[in-house]
Each structure stands twice: as structure tokens, then as C-alpha cells.
Coordinates of C-alpha atoms in Angstrom, one line a residue:
Chain A
X1 CA 0.0 0.0 0.0
X2 CA 1.1 3.5 -0.7
X3 CA 1.4 5.8 2.4
X4 CA 1.6 8.9 0.2
X5 CA 0.5 9.4 -3.3
X6 CA 1.1 12.6 -5.3
X7 CA -0.2 13.0 -8.8
X8 CA 0.5 16.0 -11.0
X9 CA 0.4 18.1 -7.9
X10 CA 0.6 21.8 -8.7
X11 CA 0.7 24.8 -6.4
X12 CA 0.8 28.4 -7.7
X13 CA 0.8 31.2 -5.2
X14 CA -1.3 34.2 -6.2
X15 CA 0.8 36.7 -8.0
X16 CA 3.8 34.4 -8.3
X17 CA 5.2 34.2 -11.9
X18 CA 6.0 30.4 -11.6
X19 CA 4.4 27.5 -9.9
X20 CA 6.1 26.6 -6.6
X21 CA 5.2 23.0 -7.3
X22 CA 4.7 22.0 -11.0
X23 CA 3.0 18.7 -11.9
X24 CA 4.9 16.7 -9.3
X25 CA 4.2 13.0 -9.1
X26 CA 5.6 10.4 -6.7
X27 CA 4.5 7.6 -4.4
X28 CA 5.8 6.6 -1.0
X29 CA 5.3 3.0 0.1
X30 CA 4.2 2.2 3.5
X31 CA 7.1 1.9 6.0
X32 CA 9.5 3.7 3.6
X33 CA 11.9 6.5 4.5
X34 CA 11.5 8.9 1.6
X35 CA 13.6 12.0 1.1
X36 CA 12.7 15.1 -0.9
X37 CA 16.0 16.7 -1.8
X38 CA 16.3 20.1 -3.4
X39 CA 17.9 23.5 -3.2
X40 CA 16.2 26.4 -1.4
X41 CA 13.0 27.4 -3.2
X42 CA 12.7 24.0 -4.9
X43 CA 9.1 23.5 -3.6
X44 CA 10.0 21.0 -0.8
X45 CA 8.2 22.9 2.0
X46 CA 5.2 23.7 -0.3
X47 CA 4.9 20.0 -1.1
X48 CA 4.9 19.1 2.6
X49 CA 2.5 21.9 3.2
X50 CA 0.0 20.5 0.8
X51 CA 0.4 16.9 2.1
X52 CA -0.1 18.1 5.7
X53 CA -3.3 20.1 4.8
X54 CA -1.7 23.5 5.5
X55 CA -1.8 24.6 1.9
X56 CA -4.5 24.1 -0.8
X57 CA -3.2 22.6 -4.0
X58 CA -4.0 24.5 -7.2
X59 CA -4.2 21.3 -9.2
X60 CA -3.5 17.6 -9.1
X61 CA -4.1 15.1 -6.3
X62 CA -2.4 14.3 -3.0
X63 CA -3.4 11.4 -0.7
X64 CA -2.0 10.4 2.7
X65 CA -3.0 6.9 3.9
X66 CA -5.3 6.8 0.9
X67 CA -7.3 9.9 2.0
X68 CA -7.5 12.9 -0.2
X69 CA -5.9 15.8 1.7
X70 CA -7.9 18.5 -0.1
X71 CA -11.2 16.8 0.4
X72 CA -10.9 15.4 3.9
X73 CA -8.3 17.4 5.7
X74 CA -9.6 16.6 9.2
X75 CA -9.4 12.8 8.6
X76 CA -5.9 13.1 7.1
X77 CA -4.6 15.0 10.1
X78 CA -5.3 12.0 12.3
X79 CA -3.0 9.9 10.2
X80 CA 0.0 12.3 10.0
X81 CA 2.5 13.9 12.3
X82 CA 4.5 17.0 11.4
X83 CA 7.8 18.2 12.7
X84 CA 8.1 21.7 11.2
X85 CA 11.3 23.5 10.2
X86 CA 10.7 26.3 12.7
X87 CA 10.1 25.9 16.4
X88 CA 6.3 26.3 16.9
X89 CA 6.1 24.8 20.4
X90 CA 3.5 26.3 22.7
X91 CA 5.7 28.6 24.9
X92 CA 2.9 29.1 27.5
X93 CA 3.0 25.4 28.4
X94 CA 5.7 23.1 29.9
X95 CA 7.4 20.5 27.7
X96 CA 5.1 17.7 29.1
X97 CA 2.0 19.9 28.6
X98 CA 2.9 20.4 25.0
X99 CA 2.8 16.7 24.5
X100 CA -0.4 16.2 26.6
X101 CA -2.4 18.9 25.0
X102 CA -1.4 17.8 21.5
X103 CA -2.7 14.3 22.3
X104 CA -5.8 15.8 23.8
X105 CA -6.4 17.8 20.6
X106 CA -6.3 14.4 18.8
X107 CA -8.8 12.8 21.2
X108 CA -6.3 10.5 23.0
X109 CA -7.7 9.5 26.4
X110 CA -6.2 11.0 29.6
X111 CA -4.5 7.9 31.0
X112 CA -3.2 6.9 27.6
X113 CA -1.7 10.3 26.9
X114 CA 0.0 10.5 30.3
X115 CA 1.6 7.2 29.6
X116 CA 2.7 8.0 26.1
X117 CA 4.1 11.4 27.2
X118 CA 6.2 9.7 29.9
X119 CA 7.5 7.1 27.4
X120 CA 8.4 9.6 24.7
X121 CA 10.1 12.0 27.1
X122 CA 12.2 9.0 28.3
X123 CA 13.0 8.0 24.7
X124 CA 14.0 11.6 23.8
X125 CA 16.2 12.0 26.8
X126 CA 13.9 14.6 28.2
X127 CA 12.5 12.8 31.2
X128 CA 14.2 15.2 33.7
X129 CA 13.0 18.3 31.9
X130 CA 9.3 17.4 31.4
X131 CA 8.1 20.2 33.7
X132 CA 10.4 22.9 32.4
X133 CA 9.1 25.8 30.4
X134 CA 10.4 26.2 26.9
X135 CA 12.3 29.4 27.5
X136 CA 15.6 27.8 28.1
X137 CA 15.7 24.8 25.7
X138 CA 18.3 24.6 23.0
X139 CA 17.6 24.1 19.3
X140 CA 18.3 20.4 19.6
X141 CA 16.0 19.9 22.6
X142 CA 13.2 21.8 20.9
X143 CA 13.6 19.6 17.9
X144 CA 13.3 16.5 20.2
X145 CA 10.2 17.9 21.9
X146 CA 8.6 18.5 18.5
X147 CA 9.3 15.0 17.4
X148 CA 7.9 13.6 20.6
X149 CA 4.8 15.8 20.2
X150 CA 4.3 14.6 16.6
X151 CA 4.4 11.0 17.8
X152 CA 1.9 11.5 20.6
X153 CA -1.1 10.5 18.5
X154 CA 0.8 7.6 16.8
X155 CA 0.7 8.8 13.2
X156 CA 1.1 6.5 10.3
X157 CA 3.2 9.0 8.3
X158 CA 5.6 11.4 9.9
X159 CA 6.7 14.5 8.0
X160 CA 10.0 16.0 8.9
X161 CA 10.8 19.4 7.3
X162 CA 14.5 20.0 7.2
X163 CA 15.0 18.0 10.4
X164 CA 18.6 18.7 11.1
X165 CA 19.1 22.3 9.9
X166 CA 20.9 24.3 12.5
X167 CA 21.5 21.4 14.9
X168 CA 24.8 20.4 16.5
X169 CA 26.3 17.0 15.4
X170 CA 25.0 15.1 18.5
X171 CA 21.4 16.3 18.0
X172 CA 21.7 15.5 14.3
X173 CA 22.8 12.0 15.0
X174 CA 20.0 11.6 17.5
X175 CA 17.4 12.7 15.0
X176 CA 18.9 10.2 12.5
X177 CA 18.6 7.4 15.1
X178 CA 15.0 8.4 15.7
X179 CA 14.2 8.1 12.0
X180 CA 15.7 4.6 11.9
X181 CA 13.8 3.6 15.0
X182 CA 10.5 4.8 13.5
X183 CA 11.2 2.9 10.3
X184 CA 11.7 -0.3 12.5
X185 CA 8.3 0.4 14.0
X186 CA 6.7 0.6 10.6
X187 CA 6.1 4.3 10.5
X188 CA 6.5 5.9 7.1
X189 CA 8.8 8.9 7.2
X190 CA 8.9 11.7 4.6
X191 CA 11.7 14.1 5.1
X192 CA 12.9 17.2 3.2
X193 CA 16.5 18.1 3.3
X194 CA 19.2 19.8 1.3
X195 CA 21.9 17.8 3.1
X196 CA 23.2 15.1 0.9
X197 CA 24.8 12.9 3.5
X198 CA 21.6 12.9 5.5
X199 CA 19.6 11.8 2.5
X200 CA 22.1 9.2 1.5
X201 CA 22.3 7.8 5.0
X202 CA 18.6 7.8 6.0
X203 CA 16.5 7.4 2.9
X204 CA 15.3 4.3 1.1
X205 CA 14.6 6.5 -1.9
X206 CA 15.2 10.1 -2.8
X207 CA 13.3 12.5 -5.0
X208 CA 15.4 15.3 -6.3
X209 CA 13.2 18.3 -7.1
X210 CA 14.0 21.8 -8.4
X211 CA 11.7 24.6 -9.4
X212 CA 8.8 22.5 -8.4
X213 CA 9.6 19.7 -10.8
X214 CA 10.8 16.1 -10.2
X215 CA 14.3 15.7 -11.7
X216 CA 15.2 12.2 -10.5
X217 CA 13.8 9.5 -8.2
X218 CA 15.6 6.4 -7.0
X219 CA 17.6 4.9 -4.2
X220 CA 20.6 7.1 -3.3
X221 CA 23.1 4.5 -4.5
X222 CA 21.3 4.0 -7.8
X223 CA 21.2 7.7 -8.4
X224 CA 25.0 7.9 -8.0
X225 CA 25.5 4.8 -10.2
X226 CA 23.5 6.3 -13.0
X227 CA 25.6 9.5 -13.0
X228 CA 28.0 9.4 -16.0
X229 CA 31.6 9.3 -14.9
X230 CA 30.7 8.5 -11.3
X231 CA 34.1 7.0 -10.5
X232 CA 37.3 9.1 -10.5
X233 CA 41.0 8.1 -10.7
X234 CA 43.4 10.7 -9.6
X235 CA 46.9 10.0 -11.0
X236 CA 50.0 11.7 -9.5
X237 CA 52.7 11.9 -12.2
X238 CA 56.3 12.9 -12.2
X239 CA 57.6 14.3 -15.5
X240 CA 61.2 13.7 -16.5
X241 CA 61.7 16.9 -18.6
X242 CA 60.0 19.7 -20.5
X243 CA 57.0 19.4 -18.3
X244 CA 54.6 21.5 -20.3
X245 CA 54.6 19.7 -23.6
X246 CA 54.7 16.4 -21.8
X247 CA 51.6 17.3 -19.8
X248 CA 49.7 18.1 -23.0
X249 CA 50.8 14.9 -24.6
X250 CA 49.6 12.9 -21.6
X251 CA 46.3 14.6 -21.6
X252 CA 45.8 13.9 -25.3
X253 CA 46.8 10.3 -24.7
X254 CA 44.5 9.8 -21.8
X255 CA 41.6 11.4 -23.6
X256 CA 42.1 8.9 -26.4
X257 CA 41.4 6.1 -24.0
X258 CA 37.9 4.9 -24.8
X259 CA 36.7 4.1 -21.3
X260 CA 37.8 7.5 -19.9
X261 CA 35.0 10.0 -20.2
X262 CA 36.7 13.1 -19.1
X263 CA 40.3 14.2 -18.2
X264 CA 40.9 17.1 -15.8
X265 CA 44.4 18.5 -15.1
X266 CA 44.9 19.3 -11.5
X267 CA 47.6 21.3 -9.7
X268 CA 50.8 19.6 -8.7
X269 CA 51.2 17.5 -11.8
X270 CA 48.0 15.5 -11.0
X271 CA 45.4 14.3 -13.5
X272 CA 41.9 13.3 -12.7
X273 CA 40.0 10.8 -14.9
X274 CA 36.2 10.3 -14.9
X275 CA 34.8 6.9 -15.8
X276 CA 31.6 4.9 -15.4
X277 CA 33.7 1.6 -15.4
X278 CA 35.3 -0.3 -12.6
X279 CA 38.8 1.2 -11.9
X280 CA 40.6 -2.1 -12.5
X281 CA 38.9 -2.4 -15.8
X282 CA 40.4 0.8 -17.2
X283 CA 43.8 0.9 -15.5
X284 CA 45.7 -1.3 -18.1
X285 CA 44.6 1.0 -20.9
X286 CA 45.5 4.1 -18.8
X287 CA 49.0 2.7 -18.0
X288 CA 49.5 1.8 -21.6
X289 CA 48.6 5.3 -22.7
X290 CA 51.2 6.8 -20.2
X291 CA 54.0 4.6 -21.5
X292 CA 56.6 6.2 -23.7
X293 CA 56.0 9.8 -22.5
X294 CA 58.9 9.7 -20.0
X295 CA 56.6 9.9 -17.0
X296 CA 56.5 7.9 -13.8
X297 CA 53.3 7.2 -11.9
X298 CA 53.9 8.1 -8.2
X299 CA 50.4 7.8 -6.8
X300 CA 46.9 6.6 -7.6
X301 CA 43.7 7.5 -5.8
X302 CA 40.3 6.0 -6.6
X303 CA 37.0 7.7 -5.5
X304 CA 33.3 7.4 -6.1
X305 CA 31.1 10.5 -6.6
X306 CA 28.4 11.1 -4.1
X307 CA 24.8 12.2 -4.1
X308 CA 26.0 15.8 -3.9
X309 CA 27.5 15.4 -7.4
X310 CA 24.3 14.0 -8.7
X311 CA 22.4 16.9 -7.1
X312 CA 24.8 19.5 -8.5
X313 CA 24.7 17.9 -11.9
X314 CA 20.9 18.1 -11.9
X315 CA 20.3 21.4 -10.3
X316 CA 23.3 23.4 -11.4
X317 CA 25.9 25.3 -9.5
X318 CA 24.7 28.8 -9.5
X319 CA 23.7 30.4 -6.2
X320 CA 20.1 31.6 -5.7
Chain B
X1 CA -6.2 0.5 12.2
X2 CA -8.2 1.4 15.2
X3 CA -7.8 5.1 14.7
X4 CA -9.7 5.4 11.4
X5 CA -12.7 3.4 12.6
X6 CA -13.5 6.1 15.2
X7 CA -15.3 9.2 14.2
X8 CA -13.3 12.3 14.4
X9 CA -13.2 13.5 18.0
X10 CA -14.6 16.9 17.2
X11 CA -16.2 17.7 20.5
X12 CA -13.2 16.4 22.5
X13 CA -10.8 18.3 20.3
X14 CA -12.7 21.5 20.7
X15 CA -12.9 21.1 24.5
X16 CA -9.2 20.3 24.7
X17 CA -8.3 23.4 22.7
X18 CA -10.5 25.6 24.9
X19 CA -9.0 23.9 27.9
X20 CA -5.5 24.8 26.8
X21 CA -6.5 28.5 26.6
X22 CA -8.2 28.4 30.0
X23 CA -5.3 26.7 31.7
X24 CA -2.9 29.4 30.3
X25 CA -5.2 32.2 31.3
X26 CA -5.5 30.7 34.8
X27 CA -1.8 30.7 35.1
X28 CA -1.5 34.3 33.9
X29 CA -4.5 35.6 35.9
X30 CA -2.7 38.5 37.6
X31 CA -1.4 40.0 34.4
X32 CA -4.8 39.3 32.6
X33 CA -6.6 41.2 35.4
X34 CA -4.2 44.1 35.3
X35 CA -4.7 44.3 31.6
X36 CA -8.5 44.5 31.7
X37 CA -9.0 46.3 35.0
X38 CA -6.7 49.3 35.3
X39 CA -8.1 51.5 32.6
X40 CA -11.8 51.2 33.6
X41 CA -11.0 51.6 37.2
X42 CA -9.3 54.9 36.6
X43 CA -12.2 56.0 34.3
X44 CA -14.7 55.2 37.0
X45 CA -12.7 56.9 39.6
X46 CA -12.0 60.1 37.7
X47 CA -15.2 60.6 35.8
X48 CA -17.7 58.9 38.3
X49 CA -16.2 59.8 41.6
X50 CA -13.6 62.6 41.3
X51 CA -15.5 64.9 39.0
X52 CA -18.7 64.3 40.9
X53 CA -17.1 65.1 44.2
X54 CA -15.6 68.3 42.7
X55 CA -19.0 69.2 41.4
X56 CA -18.2 69.2 37.7
X57 CA -20.7 66.4 37.0
X58 CA -24.0 65.5 38.6
X59 CA -24.3 63.0 41.4
X60 CA -26.3 60.6 39.3
X61 CA -23.7 60.3 36.6
X62 CA -22.3 57.1 38.2
X63 CA -25.6 55.4 37.3
X64 CA -25.0 56.2 33.7
X65 CA -21.3 55.5 33.7
X66 CA -21.1 52.2 35.5
X67 CA -23.3 50.1 33.0
X68 CA -21.4 51.8 30.2
X69 CA -18.0 50.9 31.6
X70 CA -19.0 47.3 32.2
X71 CA -20.3 47.1 28.6
X72 CA -17.0 48.7 27.4
X73 CA -14.9 46.3 29.3
X74 CA -16.8 43.2 28.1
X75 CA -16.7 44.4 24.5
X76 CA -13.1 45.7 24.3
X77 CA -12.0 42.7 26.5
X78 CA -13.4 40.3 23.9
X79 CA -11.9 42.3 21.0
X80 CA -8.4 42.7 22.4
X81 CA -8.1 39.2 23.7
X82 CA -8.9 37.8 20.3
X83 CA -7.2 40.2 17.9
X84 CA -3.8 40.6 19.6
X85 CA -2.9 36.9 20.2
X86 CA -4.1 36.1 16.7
X87 CA -1.7 38.5 15.0
X88 CA 1.2 37.1 17.0
X89 CA 0.1 33.5 16.4
X90 CA 0.0 34.0 12.6
X91 CA 3.3 35.8 12.4
X92 CA 5.9 35.3 15.1
X93 CA 5.1 32.5 17.4
X94 CA 3.2 30.1 15.1
X95 CA 2.0 28.4 18.2
X96 CA -1.4 28.0 16.7
X97 CA -0.1 25.5 14.1
X98 CA -0.4 22.6 16.4
X99 CA -4.1 23.3 16.7
X100 CA -4.5 23.8 13.0
X101 CA -3.1 20.3 12.6
X102 CA -5.6 18.8 15.0
X103 CA -8.5 16.8 13.6
X104 CA -10.8 19.8 14.0
X105 CA -12.2 21.7 11.0
X106 CA -10.4 25.1 10.7
X107 CA -13.7 27.0 11.2
X108 CA -14.1 25.4 14.6
X109 CA -10.5 26.3 15.6
X110 CA -11.5 29.9 14.7
X111 CA -14.8 29.5 16.6
X112 CA -12.9 28.4 19.7
X113 CA -10.9 31.6 19.6
X114 CA -14.1 33.6 19.5
X115 CA -15.6 31.6 22.4
X116 CA -12.4 32.0 24.4
X117 CA -12.3 35.8 23.7
X118 CA -16.0 36.0 24.8
X119 CA -15.2 34.2 28.1
X120 CA -12.4 36.7 28.8
X121 CA -14.6 39.6 27.9
X122 CA -17.3 38.4 30.2
X123 CA -14.8 38.0 33.1
X124 CA -13.5 41.5 32.4
X125 CA -17.1 42.8 32.5
X126 CA -18.2 40.8 35.6
X127 CA -15.3 41.9 37.8
X128 CA -16.3 45.5 37.1
X129 CA -19.6 45.2 38.9
X130 CA -18.4 44.8 42.5
X131 CA -15.4 47.1 41.9
X132 CA -17.7 49.7 40.4
X133 CA -20.1 49.5 43.4
X134 CA -17.1 50.0 45.7
X135 CA -15.8 53.1 43.8
X136 CA -19.3 54.5 43.2
X137 CA -21.3 53.5 46.4
X138 CA -24.2 55.8 45.4
X139 CA -25.0 53.8 42.3
X140 CA -28.5 52.2 42.4
X141 CA -28.7 49.0 40.4
X142 CA -31.9 47.3 39.7
X143 CA -32.2 44.2 41.9
X144 CA -32.3 40.9 40.1
X145 CA -30.5 42.5 37.1
X146 CA -27.4 40.2 37.4
X147 CA -28.6 37.4 35.1
X148 CA -29.9 39.5 32.3
X149 CA -26.8 41.7 32.7
X150 CA -24.7 38.6 32.2
X151 CA -26.6 37.7 29.1
X152 CA -26.1 41.2 27.6
X153 CA -22.4 41.1 28.6
X154 CA -21.9 37.7 27.0
X155 CA -23.5 38.9 23.7
X156 CA -21.5 42.1 23.8
X157 CA -18.2 40.2 24.5
X158 CA -19.1 37.8 21.6
X159 CA -19.6 40.7 19.2
X160 CA -16.3 42.2 20.4
X161 CA -14.5 39.0 20.1
X162 CA -15.8 38.4 16.5
X163 CA -14.8 41.9 15.5
X164 CA -11.4 41.2 17.1
X165 CA -11.0 38.1 14.8
X166 CA -11.8 40.3 11.8
X167 CA -9.2 42.8 12.8
X168 CA -6.6 40.1 14.0
X169 CA -6.7 38.2 10.7
X170 CA -6.9 41.2 8.4
X171 CA -4.0 43.2 9.8
X172 CA -0.3 42.4 9.6
X173 CA 1.6 42.5 12.9
X174 CA 3.4 45.6 11.7
X175 CA 0.1 47.4 11.3
X176 CA -1.6 46.2 14.5
X177 CA -0.4 49.1 16.6
X178 CA -1.8 51.7 14.3
X179 CA -5.0 49.8 13.6
X180 CA -5.6 49.4 17.3
X181 CA -5.4 53.2 17.9
X182 CA -7.4 54.0 14.8
X183 CA -10.1 51.4 15.4
X184 CA -10.2 51.2 19.2
X185 CA -10.3 54.9 20.1
X186 CA -13.3 55.8 18.0
X187 CA -15.1 52.6 19.1
X188 CA -14.6 53.5 22.8
X189 CA -15.9 57.0 22.5
X190 CA -18.8 56.5 20.1
X191 CA -20.2 53.5 22.0
X192 CA -22.6 55.3 24.3
X193 CA -20.5 54.2 27.3
X194 CA -20.2 57.6 28.9
X195 CA -23.7 58.9 27.9
X196 CA -27.1 57.4 27.2
X197 CA -27.8 57.2 23.4
X198 CA -31.4 58.7 23.5
X199 CA -30.1 61.9 25.1
X200 CA -28.0 62.5 22.0
X201 CA -31.1 63.8 20.0
X202 CA -29.7 67.3 20.6
X203 CA -26.6 66.2 18.5
X204 CA -28.2 64.2 15.6
X205 CA -25.0 63.7 13.6
X206 CA -23.2 62.2 16.6
X207 CA -26.3 60.1 17.4
X208 CA -26.1 58.6 13.9
X209 CA -22.4 57.9 14.3
X210 CA -23.0 56.1 17.6
X211 CA -25.8 54.1 16.1
X212 CA -23.4 52.4 13.8
X213 CA -21.1 51.3 16.6
X214 CA -22.2 47.9 18.0
X215 CA -20.8 48.9 21.4
X216 CA -23.7 51.4 21.7
X217 CA -26.2 48.5 21.9
X218 CA -24.1 46.7 24.6
X219 CA -24.1 49.9 26.7
X220 CA -27.8 50.6 26.1
X221 CA -28.7 47.0 26.8
X222 CA -26.7 47.1 30.1
X223 CA -28.6 50.3 31.1
X224 CA -31.9 48.6 30.1
X225 CA -31.4 45.9 32.6
X226 CA -29.3 47.6 35.3
X227 CA -30.6 51.1 35.5
X228 CA -34.1 51.0 33.8
X229 CA -35.0 54.4 35.2
X230 CA -32.6 56.1 32.8
X231 CA -33.9 56.6 29.2
X232 CA -32.5 53.8 27.0
X233 CA -33.0 51.9 23.8
X234 CA -35.4 49.0 24.1
X235 CA -33.7 45.8 25.2
X236 CA -35.1 43.7 22.3
X237 CA -33.6 46.1 19.8
X238 CA -30.2 45.9 21.5
X239 CA -30.3 42.1 21.6
X240 CA -31.4 41.9 17.9
X241 CA -28.7 44.3 16.6
X242 CA -26.0 42.5 18.7
X243 CA -27.1 39.1 17.4
X244 CA -27.0 40.2 13.8
X245 CA -23.7 42.1 14.2
X246 CA -22.2 39.1 16.0
X247 CA -23.3 36.6 13.3
X248 CA -21.9 38.8 10.5
X249 CA -18.6 39.6 12.2
X250 CA -18.1 35.9 13.3
X251 CA -18.7 34.7 9.7
X252 CA -16.3 37.4 8.4
X253 CA -13.8 36.6 11.1
X254 CA -13.9 32.9 10.5
X255 CA -13.3 33.4 6.8
X256 CA -10.4 35.7 7.5
X257 CA -9.0 33.0 9.9
X258 CA -9.4 30.4 7.1
X259 CA -7.4 32.5 4.7
X260 CA -4.6 33.0 7.2
X261 CA -4.6 29.4 8.4
X262 CA -4.5 27.6 5.0
X263 CA -2.5 29.0 2.1

């Protein structure tokens, strides 16, 4: 069963020249951790806004747990939990009361909500601080309170909007562990992020979006694999004499190797080769091309490109 | 899948959201009372007591002033307590988001805010009765006027709260200071709180201005039940105007709330 279904979803804000979300389609399976990756302004938050009933779509269809979010928002809200990007905790209440009232809004019975609040505070490492006000909590603690709050009514789908932006490494790791634990419990998680390592580490599948459109959708490793020239070989070379002309010769010779997709000269006499093949497969040809140029190979470094390279390849490098 | 089988817990959710607001008010009671009491107390003291003792206004003025001040406090109490928190909620704190994500239709989340503002307005009005009688001991209130006075107060606070929701959802936080001055001051001084409306027939243009202000009907309704010996508008007319004004403002306010709540 699909926990989330989005079909040709479009959202255009009044007065905006372009749609914030433009015919976006994807499905999230039940129990999956799904990442929506994109630069700022890509439409991630708008997509989550529509899915969590806080924004009305201009066109298309969005369902959570099989329920149409535009037609039956109150029913959808019982199925989903939201951890927003910005702290929106109730500052007039204590940490525990934030959890208790949230559950009460969702109709959870008194005894049940007390028990769940105690459990979640324990799990989030906040058992000692339950009765504190929110005035003195750090960003990481506030994030944990918001996760605990979102889980109080036991949602089937949890939406995390930029869950680790602005957090210290400890808090970030804690959030990541939380996501894994939720997956083990069978909760579907949809998270938006622009942090590649986070998406690669946590998500079963990642949708890369930009300007409201879906650019790619697959498992992180598969996205990297499909990228042309996703393996690099960096060669450190020592030239015997007349370095300049030799370097040009070497570049020409390496470019001529069929399995090498691109040759990039690097500072310090190094050369980087991009290929889609296995390194061992292309090395013989590379060594053969180097022979007879009076060069000795002093070092070899093999690396795989990451999700970041996929992301930059798809969305471009310019700042916005 | 137990959760989907149940019907949405609308009544329980509404009660819980109202409960949250009442718990917070209970905790902040001293500051709430200071906010709603100081101004009317000084008005009663200066205009009802001091000026009377100094001989600038007649002795019976307290009878006119006290019901007006109670009406003012209930109406403005409802208005302020709805408008101000809403502008903050929709801009800086976003605390209301958790309630907008509850399984309660957005209109009912708005309705809860109006009900809560009404409750605060009624409290602000009710506490003025004993305090007013202490400051103005010569005031003669009709016996058995308490219950009908409560009803007029509640209706007045409801209209104030609904108007507050219109203001609070229509105005940006940057503009709220200006709007409060520009809206509140004329409302306070054209609401027949310091004078009975029928006596304005010597100043017809001002009588018409006051007739447009819903607060006038709260003040006049309070006089109708508390000091019936003073000329006043008929009670049924006051109740009718307030009911219609309340319904119109509540509908407009809930629509404004919906626009702010859902993009």
C-alpha cells in the first residue's frame, strides 16, 4: 500500500510568476523513509505543506494513507504527524503539557496520553525536563520535543521538514537514530533536506526536485551509479623533462582512452580521470597510454562521486 | 487501524483546545486582570467619583457611567483578547499551528478563539460590577439584574471577540499598533458608554455615528437591565442588533481566519 500518493500536484501562489510545485508526481510506500531533496525554493516545503493540509493545491491530487488531503483534511490530520522547520512549540506550556495537549487535541484519552508522554520524554532523553518551560531549551532539545509531540497520536506517516538544519552533530545523530527507529516500528517517514549525507544515510529513496519539478527519483546509490563518470581516478605523475609539452601529450593520450569519459588537469602534476567503469577495468589502458612519455606514476587515488555530485549535476551550481 | 474506525473526535478536540486556553489564562491571571481592569478603574474613579465630588458632573452620573463601563470592558476585552494573540500566532510564534493540525475543522478552531475571547470579555465585565459599586457607592442598580446583565455582557463580548477576529486576521503584525489606535479609540468614544444614546437627540449627527457602533447596543442593553429608570434603547432592539452584528462579524472573522490558516 502507498502511504503517500502525489499525482500531478501543482501549487501556484497568487501573484507568483511560476508555480512553486509544478506537476509533481511520486509515491511513498508504507514503511519507507522517503527523502525530498532540493535547493532552497525548490518546492519542498510547499509539497509538505499540501500533504499536511496546511496549503491548498492549485491542481492535481495528493493522498495520505489513501485519504485525499484537499477533500478530507480533518481525517488526514489524524494519520500524519508534522515536525516543522521552525520551532512552533507552545511557549505558554511546559514540555510535558505540549505533549499532553497535543494528544488531547487528537482525542487521546487521559490515561493513555500521560503514559505516552512519559515514554516519549524518556526516549527523547527529556525525562528530567518534562516540567520545564520552553524558555531555556536549546535548538536540539526543541527539535526532540517537536518529534515527541508529533508522535503522541501515533501517526502512520511522519513529515520532517529539514529535520537537522541548525542542529549540532550530537542532535543530528539523535534525529537520525530516531528516524531509523521509526522505520523499524513501521512508521512511514517523509523528510525534506538539502543535506546530501543525510539523504544518503537515511532514505530508502530520494526524489530530487528543483523549481517545483521532479528531476530524479531512486535509491541514493542508484542515483549515483547512473551518473555518467561516477568513478574518479586521480593520478600523481612525475615528469622527466619539459613538463609543459609532456603534460599536454599525456592529456591527449588519456583522452584517447575509450573508457575515460573526461580528463581534468589538477595542480601539482596530477590528472583526474572520470569513468563509469570499474577502476581495475580501465587501469591497463591508462597505463599503456602513459607509457613512452617519460613519465613515472607516483600515486593513484580512486573515489566514487556522491549524491552531492548527482544533485549539482541536476540542479546546477549557481547560487540563488 | 483502530484510529480510522473512530469518528473524528470533534467535541473532545474543541474542549481540549478551549481547555488549553483556559489553563494558560488561569496561570496568567494577575497580568490578565491588570490588563483588563486598570483603565476602567481609573475611568470610573476620575469621571464617576472625582469629577462628581468636585462638582463638575452631577451626582447621578455614576448610574449612567457604570453600566457603560461594564459594557465597554466586556466588548473591548473580547476584542483585544482575540485580535492581539491572533496577529502574534499567525506571524511570530506560530504556536497555533499545532491546533491547526488537530482533527478539528479550521472553522471550529476559529470558533474556539471567538468563544475564548468571549469568556475573557465576560470575566472583564463581571469583575467591574463589585469594583464599580465600591468606587461609586451611590449607584443604584436594579435588583435581580445580574442574570440579564450577564446575558447582555456575553452577547457584547461575543460581538467584540468576533470583531477582534476580523481585525486580527486582516491586519499584519506591523500594522496592528496603528490599527488598534485608529479602530479602538473611536469605538470606545462612540459606543454610548459615557452617555445614554437617547439623550443625543440634541446632536443628531453624533447620534447617527454612535448608532453604527455595536458597542452602543451593549451599553444601552446594560442600562436597560441595570438602571431601567434612565432613558435607554429597548432591550429587544439591542439584543437583535447584537445578534445580527455578532453573526456577520463571526462569519467574516472565520473566513479571514481560514485565509490565514490555509495558504
